[in-house]
XYZ file of C-alpha atoms in Angstrom:
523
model
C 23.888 -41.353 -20.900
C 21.713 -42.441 -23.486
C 21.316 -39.398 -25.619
C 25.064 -38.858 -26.236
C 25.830 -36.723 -29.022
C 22.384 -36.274 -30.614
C 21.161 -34.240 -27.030
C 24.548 -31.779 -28.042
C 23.041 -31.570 -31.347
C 19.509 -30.583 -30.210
C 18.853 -26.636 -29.771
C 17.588 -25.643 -26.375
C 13.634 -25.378 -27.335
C 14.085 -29.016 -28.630
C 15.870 -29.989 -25.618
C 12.664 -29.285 -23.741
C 10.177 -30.686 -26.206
C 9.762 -27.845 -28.755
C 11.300 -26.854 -31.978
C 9.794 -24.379 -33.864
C 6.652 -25.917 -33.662
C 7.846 -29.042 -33.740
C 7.060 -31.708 -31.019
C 9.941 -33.167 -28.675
C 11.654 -36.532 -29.012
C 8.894 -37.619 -26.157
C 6.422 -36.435 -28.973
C 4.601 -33.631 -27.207
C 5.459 -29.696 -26.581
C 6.113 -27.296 -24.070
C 2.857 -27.601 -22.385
C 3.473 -31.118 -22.140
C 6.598 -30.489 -19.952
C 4.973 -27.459 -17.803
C 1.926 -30.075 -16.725
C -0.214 -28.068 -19.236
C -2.854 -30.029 -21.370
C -2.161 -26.946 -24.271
C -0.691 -28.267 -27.186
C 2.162 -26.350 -28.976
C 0.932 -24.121 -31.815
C -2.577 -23.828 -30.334
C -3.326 -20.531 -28.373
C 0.454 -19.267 -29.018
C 1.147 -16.145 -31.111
C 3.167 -16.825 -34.297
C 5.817 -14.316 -33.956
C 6.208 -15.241 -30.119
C 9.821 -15.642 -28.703
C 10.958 -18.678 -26.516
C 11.505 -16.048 -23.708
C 8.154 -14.848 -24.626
C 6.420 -18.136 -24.319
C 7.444 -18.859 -20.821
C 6.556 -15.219 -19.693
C 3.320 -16.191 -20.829
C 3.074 -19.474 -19.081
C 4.822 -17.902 -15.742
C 2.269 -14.951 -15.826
C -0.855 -17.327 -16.298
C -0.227 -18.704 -13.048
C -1.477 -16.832 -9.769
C 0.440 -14.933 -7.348
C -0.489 -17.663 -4.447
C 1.149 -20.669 -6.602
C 3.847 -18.038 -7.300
C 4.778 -17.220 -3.855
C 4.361 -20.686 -2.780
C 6.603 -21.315 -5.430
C 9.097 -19.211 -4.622
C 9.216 -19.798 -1.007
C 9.654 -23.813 -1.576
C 12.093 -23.025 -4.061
C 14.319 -20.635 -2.001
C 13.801 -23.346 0.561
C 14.694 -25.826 -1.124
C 17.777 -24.263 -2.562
C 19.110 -23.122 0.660
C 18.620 -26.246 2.271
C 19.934 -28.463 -0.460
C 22.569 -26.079 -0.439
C 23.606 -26.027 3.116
C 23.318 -29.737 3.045
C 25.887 -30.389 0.166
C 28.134 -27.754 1.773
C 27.893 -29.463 5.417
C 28.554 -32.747 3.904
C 31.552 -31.706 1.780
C 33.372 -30.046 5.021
C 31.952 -32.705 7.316
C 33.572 -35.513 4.565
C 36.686 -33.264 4.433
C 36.994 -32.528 7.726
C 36.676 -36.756 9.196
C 39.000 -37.634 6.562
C 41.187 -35.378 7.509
C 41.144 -36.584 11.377
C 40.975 -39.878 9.944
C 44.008 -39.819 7.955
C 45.746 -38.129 10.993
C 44.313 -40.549 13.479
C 45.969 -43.356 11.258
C 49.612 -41.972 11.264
C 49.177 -41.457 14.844
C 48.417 -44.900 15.446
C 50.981 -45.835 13.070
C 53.569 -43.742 15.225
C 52.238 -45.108 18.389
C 52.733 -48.474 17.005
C 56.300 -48.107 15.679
C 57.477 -46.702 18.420
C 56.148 -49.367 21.220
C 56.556 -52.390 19.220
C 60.543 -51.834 18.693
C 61.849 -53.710 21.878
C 59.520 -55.920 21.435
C 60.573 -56.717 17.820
C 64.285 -56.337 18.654
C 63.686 -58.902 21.599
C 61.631 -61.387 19.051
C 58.631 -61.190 21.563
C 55.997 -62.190 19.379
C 53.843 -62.873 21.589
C 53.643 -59.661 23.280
C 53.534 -57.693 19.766
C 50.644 -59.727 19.006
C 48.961 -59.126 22.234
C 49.622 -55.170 21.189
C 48.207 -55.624 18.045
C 44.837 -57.477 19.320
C 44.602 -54.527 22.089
C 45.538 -51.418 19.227
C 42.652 -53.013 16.959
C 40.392 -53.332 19.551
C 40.520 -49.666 21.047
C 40.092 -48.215 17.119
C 37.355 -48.700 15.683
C 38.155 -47.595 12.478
C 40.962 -49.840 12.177
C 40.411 -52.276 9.473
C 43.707 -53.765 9.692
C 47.491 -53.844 11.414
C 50.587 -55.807 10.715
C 54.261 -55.384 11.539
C 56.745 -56.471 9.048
C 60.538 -57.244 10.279
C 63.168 -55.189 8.271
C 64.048 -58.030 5.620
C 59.919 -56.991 4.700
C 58.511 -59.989 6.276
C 55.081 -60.218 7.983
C 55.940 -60.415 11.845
C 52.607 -60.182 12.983
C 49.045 -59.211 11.180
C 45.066 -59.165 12.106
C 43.993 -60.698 8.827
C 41.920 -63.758 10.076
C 41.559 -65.334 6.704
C 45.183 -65.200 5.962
C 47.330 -62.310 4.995
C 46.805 -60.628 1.491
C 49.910 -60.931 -0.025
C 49.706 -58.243 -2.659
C 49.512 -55.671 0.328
C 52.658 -55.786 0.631
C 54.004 -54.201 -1.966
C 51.226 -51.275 -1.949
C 52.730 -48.769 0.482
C 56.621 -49.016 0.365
C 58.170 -46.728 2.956
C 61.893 -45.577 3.156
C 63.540 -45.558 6.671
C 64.221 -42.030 6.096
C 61.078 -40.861 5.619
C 58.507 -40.333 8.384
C 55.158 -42.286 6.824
C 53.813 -42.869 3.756
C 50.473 -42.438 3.409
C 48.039 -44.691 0.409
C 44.319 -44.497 -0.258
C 43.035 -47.954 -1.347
C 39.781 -48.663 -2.983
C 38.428 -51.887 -2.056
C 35.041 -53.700 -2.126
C 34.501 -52.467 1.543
C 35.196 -48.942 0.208
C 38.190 -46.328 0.727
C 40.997 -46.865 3.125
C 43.607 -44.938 3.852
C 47.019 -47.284 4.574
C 49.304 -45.768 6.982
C 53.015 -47.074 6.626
C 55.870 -45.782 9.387
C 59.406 -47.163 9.627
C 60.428 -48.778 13.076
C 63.744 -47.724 14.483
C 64.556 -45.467 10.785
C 63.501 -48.804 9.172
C 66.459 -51.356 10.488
C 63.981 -52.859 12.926
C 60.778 -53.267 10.269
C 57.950 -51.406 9.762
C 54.573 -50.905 10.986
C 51.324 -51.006 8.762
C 47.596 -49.633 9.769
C 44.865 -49.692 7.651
C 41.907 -46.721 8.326
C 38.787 -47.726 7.150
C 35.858 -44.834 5.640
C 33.314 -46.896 6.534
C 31.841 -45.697 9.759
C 32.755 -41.829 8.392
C 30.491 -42.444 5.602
C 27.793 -43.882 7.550
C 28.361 -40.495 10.196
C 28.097 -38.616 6.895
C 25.441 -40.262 5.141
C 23.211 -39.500 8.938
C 24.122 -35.978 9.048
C 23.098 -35.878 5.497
C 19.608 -37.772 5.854
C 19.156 -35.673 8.793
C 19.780 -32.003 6.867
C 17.397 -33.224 4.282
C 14.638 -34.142 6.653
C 15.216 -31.126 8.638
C 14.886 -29.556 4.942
C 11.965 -31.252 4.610
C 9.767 -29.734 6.880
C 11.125 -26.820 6.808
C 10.118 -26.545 3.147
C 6.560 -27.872 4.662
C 6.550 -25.126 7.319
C 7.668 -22.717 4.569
C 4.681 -23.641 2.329
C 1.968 -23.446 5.169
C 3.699 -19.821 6.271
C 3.448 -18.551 2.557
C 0.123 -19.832 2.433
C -1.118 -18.592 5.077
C 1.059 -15.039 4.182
C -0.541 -15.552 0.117
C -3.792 -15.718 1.422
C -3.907 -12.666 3.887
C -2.107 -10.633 0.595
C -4.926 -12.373 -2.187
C -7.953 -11.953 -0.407
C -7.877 -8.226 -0.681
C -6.691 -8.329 -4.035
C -9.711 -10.565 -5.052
C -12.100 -8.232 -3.247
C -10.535 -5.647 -5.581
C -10.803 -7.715 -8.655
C -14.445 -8.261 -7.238
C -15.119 -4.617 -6.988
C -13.534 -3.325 -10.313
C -15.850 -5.998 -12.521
C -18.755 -4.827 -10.396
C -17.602 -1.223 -11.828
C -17.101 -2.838 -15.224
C -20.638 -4.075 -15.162
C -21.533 -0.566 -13.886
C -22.334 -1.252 -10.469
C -21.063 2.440 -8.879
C -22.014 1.082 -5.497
C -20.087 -2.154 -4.761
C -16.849 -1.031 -2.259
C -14.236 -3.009 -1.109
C -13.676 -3.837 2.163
C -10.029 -2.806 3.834
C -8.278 -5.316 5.764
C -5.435 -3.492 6.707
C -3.600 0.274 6.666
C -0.831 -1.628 4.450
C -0.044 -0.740 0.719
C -2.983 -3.249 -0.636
C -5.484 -1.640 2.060
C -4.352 2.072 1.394
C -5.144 0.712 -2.877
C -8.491 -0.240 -1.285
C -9.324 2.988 -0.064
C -7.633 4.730 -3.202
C -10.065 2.232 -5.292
C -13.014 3.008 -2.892
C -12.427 6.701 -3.519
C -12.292 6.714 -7.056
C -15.690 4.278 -7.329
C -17.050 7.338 -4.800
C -16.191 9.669 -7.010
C -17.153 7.737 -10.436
C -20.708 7.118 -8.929
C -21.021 11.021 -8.017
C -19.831 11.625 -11.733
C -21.984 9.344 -13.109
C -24.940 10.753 -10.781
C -23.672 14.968 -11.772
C -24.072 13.335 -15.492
C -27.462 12.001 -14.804
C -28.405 14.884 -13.267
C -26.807 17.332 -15.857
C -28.428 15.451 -19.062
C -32.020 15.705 -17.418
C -31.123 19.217 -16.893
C -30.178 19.965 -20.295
C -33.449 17.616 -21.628
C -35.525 20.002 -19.167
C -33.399 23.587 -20.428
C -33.914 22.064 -24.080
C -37.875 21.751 -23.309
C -37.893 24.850 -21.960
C -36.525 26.646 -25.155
C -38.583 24.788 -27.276
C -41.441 25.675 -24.924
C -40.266 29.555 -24.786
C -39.691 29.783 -28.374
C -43.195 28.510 -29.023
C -44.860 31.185 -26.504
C -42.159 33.608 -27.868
C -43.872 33.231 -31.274
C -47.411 33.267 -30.054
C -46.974 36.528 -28.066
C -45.053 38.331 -31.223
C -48.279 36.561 -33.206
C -50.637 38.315 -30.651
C -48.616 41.334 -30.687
C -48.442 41.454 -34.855
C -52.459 40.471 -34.778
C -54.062 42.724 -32.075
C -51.537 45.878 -32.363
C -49.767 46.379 -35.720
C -52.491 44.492 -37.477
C -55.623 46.602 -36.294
C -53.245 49.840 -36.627
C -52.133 48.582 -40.163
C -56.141 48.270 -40.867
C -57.053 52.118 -39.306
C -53.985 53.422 -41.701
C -56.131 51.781 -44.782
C -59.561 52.870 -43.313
C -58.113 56.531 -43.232
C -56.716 56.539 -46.475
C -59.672 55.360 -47.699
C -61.135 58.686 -45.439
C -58.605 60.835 -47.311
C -60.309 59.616 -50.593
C -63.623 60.543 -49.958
C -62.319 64.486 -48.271
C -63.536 67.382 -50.229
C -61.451 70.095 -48.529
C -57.616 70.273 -47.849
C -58.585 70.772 -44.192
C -60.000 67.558 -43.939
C -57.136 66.002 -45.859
C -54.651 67.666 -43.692
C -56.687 66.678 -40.296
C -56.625 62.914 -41.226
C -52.956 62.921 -42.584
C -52.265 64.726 -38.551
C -53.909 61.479 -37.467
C -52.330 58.599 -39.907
C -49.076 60.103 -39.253
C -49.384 59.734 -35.162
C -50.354 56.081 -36.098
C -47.758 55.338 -38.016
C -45.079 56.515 -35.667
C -46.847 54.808 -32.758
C -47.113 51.231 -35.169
C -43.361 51.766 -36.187
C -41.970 52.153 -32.420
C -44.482 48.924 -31.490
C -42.292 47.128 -33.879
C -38.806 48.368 -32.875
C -39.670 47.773 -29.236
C -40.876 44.050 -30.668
C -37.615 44.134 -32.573
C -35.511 44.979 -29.638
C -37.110 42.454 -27.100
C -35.958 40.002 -29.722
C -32.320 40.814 -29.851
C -31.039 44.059 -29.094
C -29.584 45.796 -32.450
C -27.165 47.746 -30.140
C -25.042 44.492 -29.418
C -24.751 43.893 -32.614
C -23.861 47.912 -33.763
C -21.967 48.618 -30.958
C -21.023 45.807 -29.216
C -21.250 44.330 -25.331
C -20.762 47.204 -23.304
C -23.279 49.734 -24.824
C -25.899 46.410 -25.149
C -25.345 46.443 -21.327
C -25.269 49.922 -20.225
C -28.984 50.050 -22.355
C -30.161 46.587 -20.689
C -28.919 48.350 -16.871
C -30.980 51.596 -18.205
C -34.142 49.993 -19.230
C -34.053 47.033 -15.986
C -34.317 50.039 -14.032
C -36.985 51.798 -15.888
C -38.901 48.731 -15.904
C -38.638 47.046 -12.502
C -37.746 50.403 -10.227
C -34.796 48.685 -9.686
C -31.311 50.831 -9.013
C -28.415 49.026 -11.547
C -24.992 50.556 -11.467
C -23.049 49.297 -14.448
C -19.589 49.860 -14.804
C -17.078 48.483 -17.637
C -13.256 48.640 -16.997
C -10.290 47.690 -18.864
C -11.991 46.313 -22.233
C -10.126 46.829 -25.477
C -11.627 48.882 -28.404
C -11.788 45.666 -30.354
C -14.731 43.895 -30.218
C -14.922 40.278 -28.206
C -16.239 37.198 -30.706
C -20.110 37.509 -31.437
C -20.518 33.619 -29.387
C -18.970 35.432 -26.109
C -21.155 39.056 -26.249
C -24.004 37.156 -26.853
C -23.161 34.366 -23.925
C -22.349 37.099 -21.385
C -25.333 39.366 -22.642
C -27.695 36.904 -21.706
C -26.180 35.567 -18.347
C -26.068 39.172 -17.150
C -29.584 39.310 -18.770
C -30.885 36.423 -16.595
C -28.539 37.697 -13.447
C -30.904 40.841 -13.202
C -33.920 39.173 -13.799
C -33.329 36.786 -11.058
C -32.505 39.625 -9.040
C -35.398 41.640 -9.363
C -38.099 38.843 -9.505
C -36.984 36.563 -7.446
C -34.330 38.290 -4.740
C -36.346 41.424 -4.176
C -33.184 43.500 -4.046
C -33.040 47.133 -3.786
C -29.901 47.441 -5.164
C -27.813 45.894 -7.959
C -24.322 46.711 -9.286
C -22.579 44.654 -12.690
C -19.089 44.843 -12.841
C -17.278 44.057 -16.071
C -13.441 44.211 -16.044
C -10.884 42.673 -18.601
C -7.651 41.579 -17.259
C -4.396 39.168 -18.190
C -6.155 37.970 -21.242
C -9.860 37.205 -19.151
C -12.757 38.760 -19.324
C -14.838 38.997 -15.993
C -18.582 39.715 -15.280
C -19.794 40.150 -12.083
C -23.362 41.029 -10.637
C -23.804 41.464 -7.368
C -27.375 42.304 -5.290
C -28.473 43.100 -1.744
C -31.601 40.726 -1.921
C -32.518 37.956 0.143
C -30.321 35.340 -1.386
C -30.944 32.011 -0.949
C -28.662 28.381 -0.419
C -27.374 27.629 -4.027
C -26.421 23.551 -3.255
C -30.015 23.405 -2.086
C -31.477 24.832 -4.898
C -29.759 22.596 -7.440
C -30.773 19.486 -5.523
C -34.269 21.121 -4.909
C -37.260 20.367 -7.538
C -37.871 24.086 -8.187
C -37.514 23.532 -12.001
C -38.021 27.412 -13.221
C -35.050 28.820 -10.398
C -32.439 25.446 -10.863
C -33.239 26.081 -14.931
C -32.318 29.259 -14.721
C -28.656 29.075 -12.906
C -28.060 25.901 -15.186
C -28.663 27.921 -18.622
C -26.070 30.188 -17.038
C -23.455 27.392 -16.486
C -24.559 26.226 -19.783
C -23.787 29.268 -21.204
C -20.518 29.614 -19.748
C -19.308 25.944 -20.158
C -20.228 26.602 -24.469
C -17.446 29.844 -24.592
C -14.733 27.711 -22.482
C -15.610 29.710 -19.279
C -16.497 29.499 -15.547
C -19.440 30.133 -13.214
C -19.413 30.949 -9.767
C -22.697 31.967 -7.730
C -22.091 33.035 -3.831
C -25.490 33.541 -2.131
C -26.422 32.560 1.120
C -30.140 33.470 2.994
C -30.161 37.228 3.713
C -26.876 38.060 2.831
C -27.471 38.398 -1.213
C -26.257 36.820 -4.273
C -23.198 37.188 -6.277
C -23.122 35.886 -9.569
C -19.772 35.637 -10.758
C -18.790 34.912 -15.008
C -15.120 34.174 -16.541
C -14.211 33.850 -19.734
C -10.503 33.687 -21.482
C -10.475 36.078 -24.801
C -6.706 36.810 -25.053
C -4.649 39.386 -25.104
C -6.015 41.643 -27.378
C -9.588 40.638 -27.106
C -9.986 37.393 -29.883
């Protein structure tokens, strides 16, 4: 009442203070009406739906107010529930006994008051009437009316109302009749019943709703309080049940900023073996194994600064020793070809030419095998003319020349074609630095290289009888020229998509271990 037609006429956004941007009639917006201090159109997305914007409000709120929230309100409904469905059948069910107590008094009256109407003993009927109002308290009223419809008797003390009368008519053929009045004192329920089929009068009770109301209105007050603080209880128990569920979950939030500011180290603590506390340990895991990441990382890129010094550093001796090599033997054997040409100038006989031609000749083949052997140390030309296998088998041939060092090389399953330069020149080297580990470092007496080609990988794998040695250790050891070596291997592998394993252990040798995919047919 009060807004009438124009509150039909509103849409439901304006109906709760917003339309379109608009304020309400009250003349502010949805966060008005939600207890927010955010006015509409500030902090809301243009192209935001109504369903939208109260998602947004709902899902700024925390889960504690929300499960608060919902445990008052499911409280609150099923208590304001149960109450308005108790009152209705408590209402339903007194008015019902009430009505029935009514004819029954009505009966009761008609059928006790007929001698004493057919005898005209007023007197006594009265005395009936004061005792039938006395023992009923519900009874607002009683009268007896003779069968010309006059008022025998009545318990009106301020005079009888004549327009009762004609309220409640009642045929002597019919067994009551039965008429709810609304007064100033509230509903009553008259009660008419025909004495002796009507001929002798008829009798009149009035049941009054008064005390039922009052019974109802108790019961009533008395779910609601008992609603009350159960609602209260409720709150405190989802309290108490939102804080033992938050607290973990706000250790969590805790521990993932800590990761966000990239604190590796922070854990959360679990409360319980439930779903939140297994997350915990899931979360604690995962920081574990971020911080050993981040640590293998650390570890890896001074690695690869200390392998990248060490080229640099080898490439730079690499070019003095071919500089020393170039200077003190091609260069002086370069000069004694021009000294004895200069000799073969100044001969006089064909012997003598012949003699120092003998001698220029063995100099020259001597310079030019300096420089192939230079040449080869470099980069094998056999790897290049004739691929992997060969550039192996000649690397197994001259390791054991050079080092006394038995290497049985064997090559099974490769394909005619030739593998991608990147991968012969990858697994050249890694078996190149596999057998010179093993014949500095392990002391073996024995060394076999296995390479096999099979379902599309190609496998490399030398093995030695020396004295091995614990590989975890070494990595997390400071020997810089051993861990540099087995990390330019993984390097190696990890730059042609492959895999490096290394299985060595103290005195029982080392296996080194190289896998790389090249297809089917070797590309």
């Amino acid at each position: 009442e009060g807004w009438g037609g124009t509150w039909d006429s509103l849409s439901l956004w304006e109906r709760v203070g917003v339309a379109h941007g608009t304020p309400s009639p009250s003349g502010r917006g949805l966060g008005w009406h939600m207890g927010l201090p955010l006015p509409l159109g500030e902090g809301w997305g243009e192209g935001m739906t109504g369903w939208s914007r109260i998602w947004t409000v709902v899902g700024a709120v925390g889960v504690r107010t929300k499960i608060m929230g919902i445990a008052l309100g499911l409280v609150l409904l099923l208590g304001l529930g149960l109450t308005f469905q108790v009152r209705m059948t408590l209402l339903y069910t007194l008015r019902d006994q009430l009505v029935k107590r009514g004819i029954s008094i009505a009966h009761d009256m008609a059928a006790r008051s007929t001698d004493l109407i057919l005898t005209n003993n007023l007197f006594a009927l009265h005395e009936f009437l004061r005792d039938t109002l006395e023992n009923n308290a519900d009874l607002r009223y009683v009268f007896i009316l003779d069968a010309d419809g006059q008022v025998l008797v009545h318990s009106f003390s301020e005079g009888f109302p004549i327009d009762l009368l004609a309220v409640n008519p009642v045929q002597g053929d019919e067994r009551y009749a039965l008429k709810t009045l609304d007064t100033e004192e509230g509903l009553i329920r008259d009660v008419a019943v025909p004495i002796f089929n009507g001929r002798a009068g008829v009798a009149r009770v009035g049941m009054s709703e008064q005390r039922l109301d009052a019974t109802v209105q108790r019961t009533t007050n008395q779910l609601l309080l008992a609603t009350i603080l159960v609602a209260v209880l409720g709150v405190a128990a989802a309290y108490g049940l939102t804080w033992i569920l938050t607290r973990p979950i706000l250790e969590l939030v805790d521990a993932a900023r800590a990761v966000t500011r990239g604190d590796l180290s922070h854990r959360s603590r679990v409360w319980a073996r439930d779903e939140i506390g297994q997350l915990g340990v899931a979360f604690n895991a995962m920081t574990a194994e971020l911080e050993r990441a981040q640590q293998e990382r650390e570890e890896r890129a001074q690695l690869q600064a200390q392998l990248l010094q060490r080229i640099i550093s080898a490439q730079e001796e690499e070019r003095k020793r071919i500089a020393r090599e170039l200077h003190d033997e091609t260069s002086q054997a370069l000069s004694s070809l021009v000294v004895g040409l200069k000799v073969i100038e100044g001969a006089c006989t064909l012997e003598e030419v012949q003699g120092h031609l003998a001698e220029l000749k063995a100099l020259t083949s001597r310079t030019l095998d300096e420089v192939h052997d230079l040449a080869l140390e470099l980069r094998p030309s056999v790897l290049d003319d004739l691929g992997l296998v060969a550039a192996l088998q000649r690397y197994a041939r001259d390791c054991s020349r050079k080092f006394r060092l038995p290497v049985d090389f064997h090559a099974v399953g490769l394909q005619e074609e030739r593998l991608p330069p990147e991968v012969e020149t990858a697994l050249y080297r890694i078996v190149q630095e596999a057998l010179t580990n093993s014949a500095k470092y392990a002391r073996a007496h024995y060394v076999s290289v296995l390479l096999e080609q099979r379902d599309g990988r190609l496998r490399a794998i030398i093995e030695d009888d020396g004295v091995g040695f614990d590989a975890e250790e070494l990595l997390r050891s400071g020997i810089k020229e051993k861990k540099l070596g087995l990390f330019g291997m993984q390097e190696r592998a990890s730059l042609i998509g492959g895999r490096l394993a290394i299985e060595s252990a103290p005195g029982a040798g080392t296996t080194v271990m190289v896998e790389v995919p090249v297809g089917r047919n070797g590309h």
